[in-house]
PDB file of C-alpha atoms in Angstrom:
ATOM      1  CA  MET A  15      43.427  27.568 -10.691  1.00 86.00           C
ATOM      2  CA  ASN A  16      44.603  31.126 -11.471  1.00 92.00           C
ATOM      3  CA  ILE A  17      47.034  29.484 -13.909  1.00 95.00           C
ATOM      4  CA  VAL A  18      46.679  26.313 -16.416  1.00 96.00           C
ATOM      5  CA  LEU A  19      49.768  24.200 -16.446  1.00 96.00           C
ATOM      6  CA  PHE A  20      50.891  21.639 -19.117  1.00 94.00           C
ATOM      7  CA  SER A  21      53.516  19.551 -20.489  1.00 90.00           C
ATOM      8  CA  ASP A  22      55.258  17.869 -23.222  1.00 83.00           C
ATOM      9  CA  ASP A  23      52.845  14.952 -22.274  1.00 84.00           C
ATOM     10  CA  ASP A  24      49.854  17.067 -23.717  1.00 86.00           C
ATOM     11  CA  CYS A  25      51.526  18.220 -26.947  1.00 83.00           C
ATOM     12  CA  ALA A  26      49.339  16.976 -29.645  1.00 69.00           C
ATOM     13  CA  ALA A  27      51.490  16.513 -32.338  1.00 58.00           C
ATOM     14  CA  LEU A  28      49.759  13.752 -34.019  1.00 47.00           C
ATOM     15  CA  ASP A  29      46.035  14.922 -33.062  1.00 43.00           C
ATOM     16  CA  CYS A  30      46.251  18.618 -34.359  1.00 42.00           C
ATOM     17  CA  ILE A  31      43.814  20.029 -36.531  1.00 37.00           C
ATOM     18  CA  ASN A  32      43.839  22.012 -39.856  1.00 39.00           C
ATOM     19  CA  ASP A  33      46.415  19.824 -41.133  1.00 38.00           C
ATOM     20  CA  GLY A  34      49.175  20.695 -38.444  1.00 36.00           C
ATOM     21  CA  CYS A  35      50.325  22.675 -35.741  1.00 38.00           C
ATOM     22  CA  VAL A  36      48.398  25.845 -34.990  1.00 37.00           C
ATOM     23  CA  PHE A  37      50.397  29.205 -34.834  1.00 37.00           C
ATOM     24  CA  TYR A  38      50.102  31.441 -31.512  1.00 38.00           C
ATOM     25  CA  LYS A  39      48.886  34.859 -33.605  1.00 39.00           C
ATOM     26  CA  HIS A  40      50.640  34.178 -36.784  1.00 40.00           C
ATOM     27  CA  ASP A  41      54.089  33.611 -34.762  1.00 42.00           C
ATOM     28  CA  LYS A  42      55.587  30.910 -36.580  1.00 40.00           C
ATOM     29  CA  SER A  43      58.513  30.772 -33.419  1.00 37.00           C
ATOM     30  CA  ILE A  44      55.773  28.511 -31.971  1.00 42.00           C
ATOM     31  CA  ASN A  45      55.037  25.305 -33.765  1.00 42.00           C
ATOM     32  CA  ASN A  46      53.582  23.163 -31.338  1.00 54.00           C
ATOM     33  CA  CYS A  47      49.842  23.000 -30.175  1.00 82.00           C
ATOM     34  CA  PHE A  48      48.281  20.930 -27.314  1.00 90.00           C
ATOM     35  CA  VAL A  49      45.255  19.503 -26.238  1.00 91.00           C
ATOM     36  CA  PHE A  50      43.096  18.485 -23.116  1.00 93.00           C
ATOM     37  CA  TYR A  51      40.814  15.691 -23.754  1.00 93.00           C
ATOM     38  CA  LYS A  52      36.877  16.465 -21.838  1.00 92.00           C
ATOM     39  CA  ASN A  53      37.910  13.702 -18.779  1.00 92.00           C
ATOM     40  CA  ASP A  54      41.072  16.271 -18.101  1.00 94.00           C
ATOM     41  CA  GLU A  55      40.100  18.751 -15.412  1.00 93.00           C
ATOM     42  CA  ARG A  56      41.454  21.158 -17.040  1.00 95.00           C
ATOM     43  CA  TYR A  57      39.181  21.155 -19.818  1.00 95.00           C
ATOM     44  CA  LEU A  58      36.396  21.074 -17.901  1.00 95.00           C
ATOM     45  CA  HIS A  59      38.055  24.297 -15.713  1.00 95.00           C
ATOM     46  CA  ILE A  60      38.719  26.403 -19.024  1.00 96.00           C
ATOM     47  CA  LYS A  61      34.983  25.137 -20.451  1.00 95.00           C
ATOM     48  CA  LYS A  62      33.240  25.285 -17.660  1.00 94.00           C
ATOM     49  CA  ILE A  63      34.659  27.688 -15.033  1.00 94.00           C
ATOM     50  CA  LEU A  64      36.054  29.914 -17.699  1.00 95.00           C
ATOM     51  CA  ASN A  65      33.463  30.074 -19.571  1.00 96.00           C
ATOM     52  CA  LEU A  66      36.060  30.602 -22.913  1.00 96.00           C
ATOM     53  CA  LYS A  67      35.685  29.828 -26.728  1.00 95.00           C
ATOM     54  CA  GLU A  68      37.488  29.163 -29.992  1.00 94.00           C
ATOM     55  CA  GLY A  69      39.897  32.002 -29.794  1.00 93.00           C
ATOM     56  CA  ASP A  70      40.101  33.406 -26.430  1.00 95.00           C
ATOM     57  CA  VAL A  71      43.418  33.359 -24.745  1.00 94.00           C
ATOM     58  CA  PHE A  72      44.026  32.204 -21.197  1.00 95.00           C
ATOM     59  CA  LYS A  73      46.715  32.220 -18.710  1.00 94.00           C
ATOM     60  CA  ALA A  74      49.276  29.098 -19.013  1.00 94.00           C
ATOM     61  CA  GLY A  75      52.253  27.874 -17.890  1.00 94.00           C
ATOM     62  CA  ILE A  76      54.757  25.132 -18.596  1.00 93.00           C
ATOM     63  CA  ILE A  77      55.078  23.128 -15.647  1.00 95.00           C
ATOM     64  CA  ASN A  78      59.002  23.711 -14.083  1.00 94.00           C
ATOM     65  CA  GLY A  79      58.957  26.231 -17.393  1.00 92.00           C
ATOM     66  CA  LYS A  80      57.374  29.734 -18.246  1.00 91.00           C
ATOM     67  CA  ILE A  81      54.420  31.294 -18.046  1.00 92.00           C
ATOM     68  CA  GLY A  82      52.998  32.694 -20.620  1.00 92.00           C
ATOM     69  CA  GLU A  83      49.487  32.604 -22.642  1.00 91.00           C
ATOM     70  CA  ALA A  84      47.507  30.089 -24.612  1.00 92.00           C
ATOM     71  CA  LEU A  85      45.040  31.355 -28.010  1.00 92.00           C
ATOM     72  CA  ILE A  86      42.379  28.333 -28.538  1.00 93.00           C
ATOM     73  CA  SER A  87      42.143  27.044 -31.567  1.00 90.00           C
ATOM     74  CA  HIS A  88      39.573  24.263 -31.616  1.00 91.00           C
ATOM     75  CA  LEU A  89      37.125  23.628 -28.606  1.00 93.00           C
ATOM     76  CA  SER A  90      34.731  20.534 -28.766  1.00 93.00           C
ATOM     77  CA  GLU A  91      32.540  18.317 -26.742  1.00 94.00           C
ATOM     78  CA  GLU A  92      35.558  16.020 -26.917  1.00 93.00           C
ATOM     79  CA  LYS A  93      38.653  18.389 -26.375  1.00 92.00           C
ATOM     80  CA  ILE A  94      40.299  21.727 -26.420  1.00 93.00           C
ATOM     81  CA  VAL A  95      43.228  22.258 -28.301  1.00 91.00           C
ATOM     82  CA  PHE A  96      45.699  25.454 -27.975  1.00 92.00           C
ATOM     83  CA  SER A  97      49.045  26.814 -28.919  1.00 89.00           C
ATOM     84  CA  PHE A  98      50.874  28.641 -26.380  1.00 89.00           C
ATOM     85  CA  CYS A  99      53.325  31.955 -26.135  1.00 87.00           C
ATOM     86  CA  PRO A 100      55.703  32.769 -23.454  1.00 86.00           C
ATOM     87  CA  ASN A 101      55.414  36.618 -22.514  1.00 75.00           C
ATOM     88  CA  PRO A 102      58.757  37.953 -23.998  1.00 61.00           C
ATOM     89  CA  PRO A 103      61.000  39.820 -21.901  1.00 52.00           C
ATOM     90  CA  ASP A 104      60.982  43.535 -21.291  1.00 49.00           C
ATOM     91  CA  LYS A 105      64.663  44.672 -22.705  1.00 45.00           C
ATOM     92  CA  ASN A 106      64.258  47.926 -20.810  1.00 46.00           C
ATOM     93  CA  ILE A 107      64.076  46.332 -17.702  1.00 37.00           C
ATOM     94  CA  ALA A 108      66.542  43.847 -18.810  1.00 41.00           C
ATOM     95  CA  ASP A 109      68.958  46.645 -19.073  1.00 46.00           C
ATOM     96  CA  LYS A 110      68.778  48.356 -15.515  1.00 42.00           C
ATOM     97  CA  GLY A 111      70.468  44.924 -14.319  1.00 43.00           C
ATOM     98  CA  ALA A 112      67.722  44.915 -11.957  1.00 45.00           C
ATOM     99  CA  ASP A 113      69.633  45.476  -9.427  1.00 50.00           C
ATOM    100  CA  LYS A 114      66.814  47.645  -7.050  1.00 44.00           C
ATOM    101  CA  ASN A 115      63.751  45.619  -5.581  1.00 48.00           C
ATOM    102  CA  LYS A 116      61.144  47.881  -7.884  1.00 51.00           C
ATOM    103  CA  ASP A 117      63.365  46.585 -10.757  1.00 48.00           C
ATOM    104  CA  ARG A 118      63.094  43.369 -10.069  1.00 46.00           C
ATOM    105  CA  LYS A 119      58.904  43.272  -9.089  1.00 47.00           C
ATOM    106  CA  ASP A 120      58.618  45.271 -12.244  1.00 48.00           C
ATOM    107  CA  ALA A 121      60.403  42.492 -14.155  1.00 45.00           C
ATOM    108  CA  TYR A 122      58.515  39.402 -12.703  1.00 45.00           C
ATOM    109  CA  GLU A 123      55.265  41.564 -13.659  1.00 48.00           C
ATOM    110  CA  VAL A 124      56.572  41.760 -17.184  1.00 43.00           C
ATOM    111  CA  GLU A 125      58.681  38.779 -17.757  1.00 48.00           C
ATOM    112  CA  LYS A 126      56.143  36.581 -15.635  1.00 70.00           C
ATOM    113  CA  ILE A 127      58.777  34.246 -15.162  1.00 82.00           C
ATOM    114  CA  PRO A 128      57.721  31.928 -12.342  1.00 90.00           C
ATOM    115  CA  LEU A 129      58.913  33.044  -8.887  1.00 93.00           C
ATOM    116  CA  PRO A 130      62.207  30.630  -7.387  1.00 94.00           C
ATOM    117  CA  LEU A 131      61.186  27.971  -5.039  1.00 96.00           C
ATOM    118  CA  PRO A 132      62.229  29.149  -1.166  1.00 96.00           C
ATOM    119  CA  PRO A 133      65.327  27.306   0.100  1.00 96.00           C
ATOM    120  CA  ILE A 134      62.902  25.504   2.221  1.00 96.00           C
ATOM    121  CA  LYS A 135      62.990  21.333   2.236  1.00 95.00           C
ATOM    122  CA  ILE A 136      60.599  19.705   4.624  1.00 96.00           C
ATOM    123  CA  ILE A 137      60.680  16.120   6.349  1.00 96.00           C
ATOM    124  CA  LEU A 138      57.030  15.293   7.502  1.00 95.00           C
ATOM    125  CA  GLY A 139      55.750  12.163   9.085  1.00 93.00           C
ATOM    126  CA  PHE A 140      53.233  10.438   7.053  1.00 90.00           C
ATOM    127  CA  PRO A 141      49.856  11.898   7.625  1.00 88.00           C
ATOM    128  CA  ARG A 142      46.256  10.976   7.100  1.00 86.00           C
ATOM    129  CA  PRO A 143      46.108   9.922   2.991  1.00 84.00           C
ATOM    130  CA  ILE A 144      42.789  12.005   3.295  1.00 85.00           C
ATOM    131  CA  GLN A 145      44.177  14.497   4.515  1.00 88.00           C
ATOM    132  CA  LEU A 146      47.227  14.957   2.000  1.00 89.00           C
ATOM    133  CA  ARG A 147      45.752  16.761  -0.872  1.00 90.00           C
ATOM    134  CA  ARG A 148      44.756  19.701   1.471  1.00 92.00           C
ATOM    135  CA  ILE A 149      48.440  19.433   3.603  1.00 94.00           C
ATOM    136  CA  LEU A 150      50.731  19.406   0.039  1.00 95.00           C
ATOM    137  CA  ARG A 151      48.188  22.046  -2.091  1.00 95.00           C
ATOM    138  CA  ASN A 152      48.457  24.507   1.126  1.00 96.00           C
ATOM    139  CA  ALA A 153      52.398  24.042   1.069  1.00 97.00           C
ATOM    140  CA  ALA A 154      53.051  24.127  -2.340  1.00 97.00           C
ATOM    141  CA  SER A 155      50.973  27.136  -2.907  1.00 97.00           C
ATOM    142  CA  LEU A 156      52.973  29.164  -0.094  1.00 97.00           C
ATOM    143  CA  GLY A 157      55.935  27.734  -1.731  1.00 97.00           C
ATOM    144  CA  PHE A 158      58.931  25.366  -0.792  1.00 97.00           C
ATOM    145  CA  ALA A 159      61.967  23.294  -2.322  1.00 96.00           C
ATOM    146  CA  GLU A 160      61.649  19.578  -1.420  1.00 95.00           C
ATOM    147  CA  ILE A 161      59.534  17.384   0.777  1.00 95.00           C
ATOM    148  CA  VAL A 162      59.937  13.951   1.884  1.00 94.00           C
ATOM    149  CA  LEU A 163      57.181  12.059   3.108  1.00 93.00           C
ATOM    150  CA  CYS A 164      58.486  10.037   6.078  1.00 92.00           C
ATOM    151  CA  GLY A 165      56.856   7.000   7.969  1.00 91.00           C
ATOM    152  CA  THR A 166      57.321   7.337  11.635  1.00 90.00           C
ATOM    153  CA  GLU A 167      57.576   5.096  14.919  1.00 89.00           C
ATOM    154  CA  LEU A 168      53.862   5.966  15.753  1.00 87.00           C
ATOM    155  CA  GLY A 169      52.194   6.470  12.842  1.00 82.00           C
ATOM    156  CA  GLU A 170      50.129   4.574  10.548  1.00 80.00           C
ATOM    157  CA  ARG A 171      52.148   1.984   8.517  1.00 77.00           C
ATOM    158  CA  SER A 172      49.319   1.597   6.068  1.00 78.00           C
ATOM    159  CA  TYR A 173      49.519   5.294   5.100  1.00 76.00           C
ATOM    160  CA  LEU A 174      52.447   4.748   3.000  1.00 74.00           C
ATOM    161  CA  LYS A 175      50.437   2.110   0.634  1.00 77.00           C
ATOM    162  CA  SER A 176      47.100   3.824   0.259  1.00 80.00           C
ATOM    163  CA  ASN A 177      45.966   4.653  -3.526  1.00 78.00           C
ATOM    164  CA  LEU A 178      45.912   8.257  -2.135  1.00 76.00           C
ATOM    165  CA  SER A 179      49.563   8.577  -1.377  1.00 78.00           C
ATOM    166  CA  SER A 180      50.859   6.970  -4.714  1.00 88.00           C
ATOM    167  CA  PRO A 181      53.448   9.268  -6.468  1.00 89.00           C
ATOM    168  CA  GLU A 182      51.025  10.194  -8.900  1.00 92.00           C
ATOM    169  CA  GLU A 183      48.591  11.751  -7.192  1.00 91.00           C
ATOM    170  CA  ILE A 184      51.541  13.186  -4.836  1.00 93.00           C
ATOM    171  CA  LYS A 185      52.361  14.925  -7.675  1.00 95.00           C
ATOM    172  CA  LYS A 186      48.979  16.385  -8.721  1.00 94.00           C
ATOM    173  CA  TYR A 187      48.071  17.642  -4.979  1.00 95.00           C
ATOM    174  CA  LEU A 188      51.248  19.825  -5.486  1.00 97.00           C
ATOM    175  CA  LEU A 189      50.593  20.970  -9.098  1.00 97.00           C
ATOM    176  CA  ASP A 190      47.152  21.853  -7.423  1.00 96.00           C
ATOM    177  CA  GLY A 191      49.093  23.931  -5.064  1.00 97.00           C
ATOM    178  CA  ILE A 192      51.190  25.871  -7.815  1.00 97.00           C
ATOM    179  CA  SER A 193      48.573  26.138  -9.927  1.00 96.00           C
ATOM    180  CA  GLN A 194      46.605  28.139  -7.211  1.00 95.00           C
ATOM    181  CA  ALA A 195      49.696  30.442  -6.758  1.00 95.00           C
ATOM    182  CA  GLY A 196      49.831  31.169 -10.360  1.00 94.00           C
ATOM    183  CA  GLN A 197      53.352  29.504 -10.266  1.00 96.00           C
ATOM    184  CA  THR A 198      54.924  26.949 -12.688  1.00 96.00           C
ATOM    185  CA  LEU A 199      57.866  25.345 -10.620  1.00 97.00           C
ATOM    186  CA  LEU A 200      56.885  21.819  -9.124  1.00 97.00           C
ATOM    187  CA  PRO A 201      58.548  20.901  -5.245  1.00 97.00           C
ATOM    188  CA  ALA A 202      60.510  17.699  -5.329  1.00 95.00           C
ATOM    189  CA  PHE A 203      58.992  14.777  -3.422  1.00 94.00           C
ATOM    190  CA  SER A 204      60.041  11.353  -2.138  1.00 92.00           C
ATOM    191  CA  PHE A 205      58.805   8.732   0.109  1.00 91.00           C
ATOM    192  CA  CYS A 206      61.085   6.962   3.216  1.00 91.00           C
ATOM    193  CA  GLY A 207      59.990   4.469   5.613  1.00 90.00           C
ATOM    194  CA  ALA A 208      61.533   5.852   8.590  1.00 92.00           C
ATOM    195  CA  VAL A 209      63.717   8.787  10.167  1.00 93.00           C
ATOM    196  CA  LYS A 210      67.311   7.131   9.735  1.00 92.00           C
ATOM    197  CA  GLU A 211      66.308   6.503   6.315  1.00 92.00           C
ATOM    198  CA  ALA A 212      65.329  10.104   5.398  1.00 91.00           C
ATOM    199  CA  LEU A 213      68.260  11.409   6.967  1.00 90.00           C
ATOM    200  CA  LYS A 214      70.732   8.924   5.612  1.00 86.00           C
ATOM    201  CA  ASN A 215      69.426  10.200   2.207  1.00 81.00           C
ATOM    202  CA  LEU A 216      69.989  13.819   2.758  1.00 78.00           C
ATOM    203  CA  LYS A 217      72.927  13.296   4.448  1.00 72.00           C
ATOM    204  CA  THR A 218      74.168  11.433   0.760  1.00 58.00           C
ATOM    205  CA  ALA A 219      72.943  14.717  -0.833  1.00 66.00           C
ATOM    206  CA  SER A 220      75.582  16.628   1.135  1.00 73.00           C
ATOM    207  CA  PHE A 221      72.491  18.844   2.794  1.00 79.00           C
ATOM    208  CA  LYS A 222      74.038  22.079   3.902  1.00 83.00           C
ATOM    209  CA  GLY A 223      71.985  24.437   5.592  1.00 89.00           C
ATOM    210  CA  SER A 224      70.136  24.894   9.369  1.00 93.00           C
ATOM    211  CA  ARG A 225      67.866  22.046  10.705  1.00 95.00           C
ATOM    212  CA  VAL A 226      65.056  22.378  12.796  1.00 97.00           C
ATOM    213  CA  LEU A 227      63.041  19.777  14.561  1.00 97.00           C
ATOM    214  CA  LEU A 228      59.530  21.186  15.604  1.00 96.00           C
ATOM    215  CA  ASP A 229      58.502  19.459  18.792  1.00 94.00           C
ATOM    216  CA  ILE A 230      56.366  20.058  21.635  1.00 91.00           C
ATOM    217  CA  GLY A 231      58.134  21.384  24.897  1.00 88.00           C
ATOM    218  CA  ASP A 232      59.968  23.555  26.652  1.00 91.00           C
ATOM    219  CA  PHE A 233      61.916  25.208  23.211  1.00 95.00           C
ATOM    220  CA  PRO A 234      62.653  28.401  21.683  1.00 95.00           C
ATOM    221  CA  SER A 235      59.753  29.568  19.732  1.00 96.00           C
ATOM    222  CA  LEU A 236      59.661  28.759  15.785  1.00 96.00           C
ATOM    223  CA  SER A 237      59.036  32.573  15.117  1.00 95.00           C
ATOM    224  CA  THR A 238      62.661  33.166  16.682  1.00 96.00           C
ATOM    225  CA  PHE A 239      64.670  31.519  14.099  1.00 96.00           C
ATOM    226  CA  ARG A 240      66.328  33.321  10.896  1.00 95.00           C
ATOM    227  CA  MET A 241      67.510  31.427   8.220  1.00 92.00           C
ATOM    228  CA  ILE A 242      71.464  32.196   7.346  1.00 88.00           C
ATOM    229  CA  LYS A 243      71.808  34.042   3.923  1.00 86.00           C
ATOM    230  CA  GLY A 244      72.013  31.985   0.960  1.00 86.00           C
ATOM    231  CA  GLU A 245      71.640  28.880   2.863  1.00 90.00           C
ATOM    232  CA  SER A 246      68.604  26.446   3.045  1.00 93.00           C
ATOM    233  CA  VAL A 247      66.801  24.914   5.646  1.00 95.00           C
ATOM    234  CA  LEU A 248      65.420  21.686   6.379  1.00 95.00           C
ATOM    235  CA  ILE A 249      62.677  21.389   8.862  1.00 96.00           C
ATOM    236  CA  ALA A 250      61.367  18.318  10.385  1.00 96.00           C
ATOM    237  CA  ILE A 251      57.373  18.109  11.773  1.00 96.00           C
ATOM    238  CA  GLY A 252      56.189  15.171  13.030  1.00 92.00           C
ATOM    239  CA  SER A 253      52.375  13.635  12.578  1.00 86.00           C
ATOM    240  CA  GLU A 254      49.668  13.967  15.023  1.00 81.00           C
ATOM    241  CA  ARG A 255      51.429  11.761  17.524  1.00 85.00           C
ATOM    242  CA  GLY A 256      54.627  13.096  17.519  1.00 88.00           C
ATOM    243  CA  TRP A 257      58.343  11.821  17.620  1.00 93.00           C
ATOM    244  CA  THR A 258      59.071   8.716  19.764  1.00 94.00           C
ATOM    245  CA  GLN A 259      62.463   9.736  22.018  1.00 95.00           C
ATOM    246  CA  ASN A 260      64.394   7.403  19.764  1.00 95.00           C
ATOM    247  CA  GLU A 261      63.639   9.938  16.870  1.00 96.00           C
ATOM    248  CA  ARG A 262      64.228  12.884  18.416  1.00 95.00           C
ATOM    249  CA  ASP A 263      67.826  11.212  19.698  1.00 95.00           C
ATOM    250  CA  THR A 264      68.332  10.536  15.922  1.00 94.00           C
ATOM    251  CA  PHE A 265      67.488  14.001  14.695  1.00 95.00           C
ATOM    252  CA  PHE A 266      69.876  15.356  17.633  1.00 95.00           C
ATOM    253  CA  SER A 267      72.770  13.525  16.248  1.00 92.00           C
ATOM    254  CA  GLU A 268      72.119  15.222  13.185  1.00 91.00           C
ATOM    255  CA  GLY A 269      72.627  18.170  14.295  1.00 92.00           C
ATOM    256  CA  PHE A 270      68.839  19.491  14.649  1.00 95.00           C
ATOM    257  CA  ILE A 271      67.790  21.932  17.071  1.00 96.00           C
ATOM    258  CA  PRO A 272      64.490  21.709  18.544  1.00 97.00           C
ATOM    259  CA  TYR A 273      61.660  24.634  17.963  1.00 97.00           C
ATOM    260  CA  SER A 274      58.397  24.893  19.230  1.00 95.00           C
ATOM    261  CA  MET A 275      54.689  26.793  18.772  1.00 93.00           C
ATOM    262  CA  GLY A 276      53.336  26.248  21.767  1.00 90.00           C
ATOM    263  CA  LYS A 277      51.873  23.448  23.622  1.00 88.00           C
ATOM    264  CA  ARG A 278      48.923  22.971  21.594  1.00 89.00           C
ATOM    265  CA  ILE A 279      48.560  19.692  19.592  1.00 87.00           C
ATOM    266  CA  LEU A 280      47.996  20.445  16.194  1.00 89.00           C
ATOM    267  CA  ARG A 281      47.003  18.418  13.437  1.00 89.00           C
ATOM    268  CA  THR A 282      49.584  17.812  10.719  1.00 90.00           C
ATOM    269  CA  GLU A 283      48.301  20.309   8.203  1.00 91.00           C
ATOM    270  CA  THR A 284      48.011  23.010  10.751  1.00 93.00           C
ATOM    271  CA  ALA A 285      51.568  22.643  11.846  1.00 94.00           C
ATOM    272  CA  LEU A 286      53.021  22.347   7.983  1.00 96.00           C
ATOM    273  CA  THR A 287      51.310  25.186   7.032  1.00 96.00           C
ATOM    274  CA  SER A 288      51.915  27.347  10.226  1.00 96.00           C
ATOM    275  CA  ALA A 289      55.417  26.406  10.616  1.00 96.00           C
ATOM    276  CA  LEU A 290      55.924  27.259   6.580  1.00 97.00           C
ATOM    277  CA  SER A 291      54.198  30.878   7.375  1.00 97.00           C
ATOM    278  CA  VAL A 292      55.965  31.621   9.878  1.00 97.00           C
ATOM    279  CA  LEU A 293      59.579  30.918   8.105  1.00 97.00           C
ATOM    280  CA  LEU A 294      58.479  32.530   4.946  1.00 96.00           C
ATOM    281  CA  ALA A 295      57.344  35.539   7.164  1.00 96.00           C
ATOM    282  CA  ASN A 296      60.217  35.889   8.979  1.00 94.00           C
ATOM    283  CA  ASN A 297      63.168  35.520   6.653  1.00 93.00           C
ATOM    284  CA  GLY A 298      62.016  37.965   3.903  1.00 91.00           C
ATOM    285  CA  PHE A 299      60.289  36.066   1.778  1.00 92.00           C
ATOM    286  CA  TRP A 300      56.976  37.827   1.944  1.00 89.00           C
ATOM    287  CA  GLU A 301      58.838  41.170   1.041  1.00 80.00           C
TER     288      GLU A 301
END
């Protein structure tokens, strides 16, 4: 956890100590305080891993919002209360216009604004629920825009009904990933019972961009794929049992082009992490 994430749900307006909200370093523009209770993983991380105390500062960020610093005003065996201050932008860098790569890099370092999510959307054949945490945490730490967890013809239908696959758990796994990456922007996610349903929803959303079907066979290597500048890419990755011919035909009818990562049968988590890494590395997202 390289950043502690929180949201309005953690606001302690009715539970503030000192007869009101805590101000960050006497800056009255920050007029909210937030609380983590002892059963919260973030409380344990701050208290047991970071070994912080009252008056200490830690890196924090608002989910889907700004990155900044949090000041601990109260720490007990029951809760941690803190205030938050976003890191202000550097006016000198902003005035430069950030036209050059160096200027953009400096702006990120000073302002600590979250990195934009790469325009990569994923259809993923629903994996074993016990694998979901690793899969989504690793993928979210790398960065992508949206994932659709999709039932497949060869997949186990009961996976979609597991408690480990609930929306609350999925969000938690994704938050684990972006906090590991020190970021705040949360990828979107949804569920679909079948490939046709997933493609129908994406068609309704008027998706524009390249469409890639990852499969085993005599297809071009995914390493040769290049995104069109300014457009998104939608990549479909099957479960460990792969796609049926019926599902392949459905993808082909919607304009998907098959690519491969070799002839080895990979675990879902290996296939997703590897494919995402190839797309990010070969399309300039790591420069």
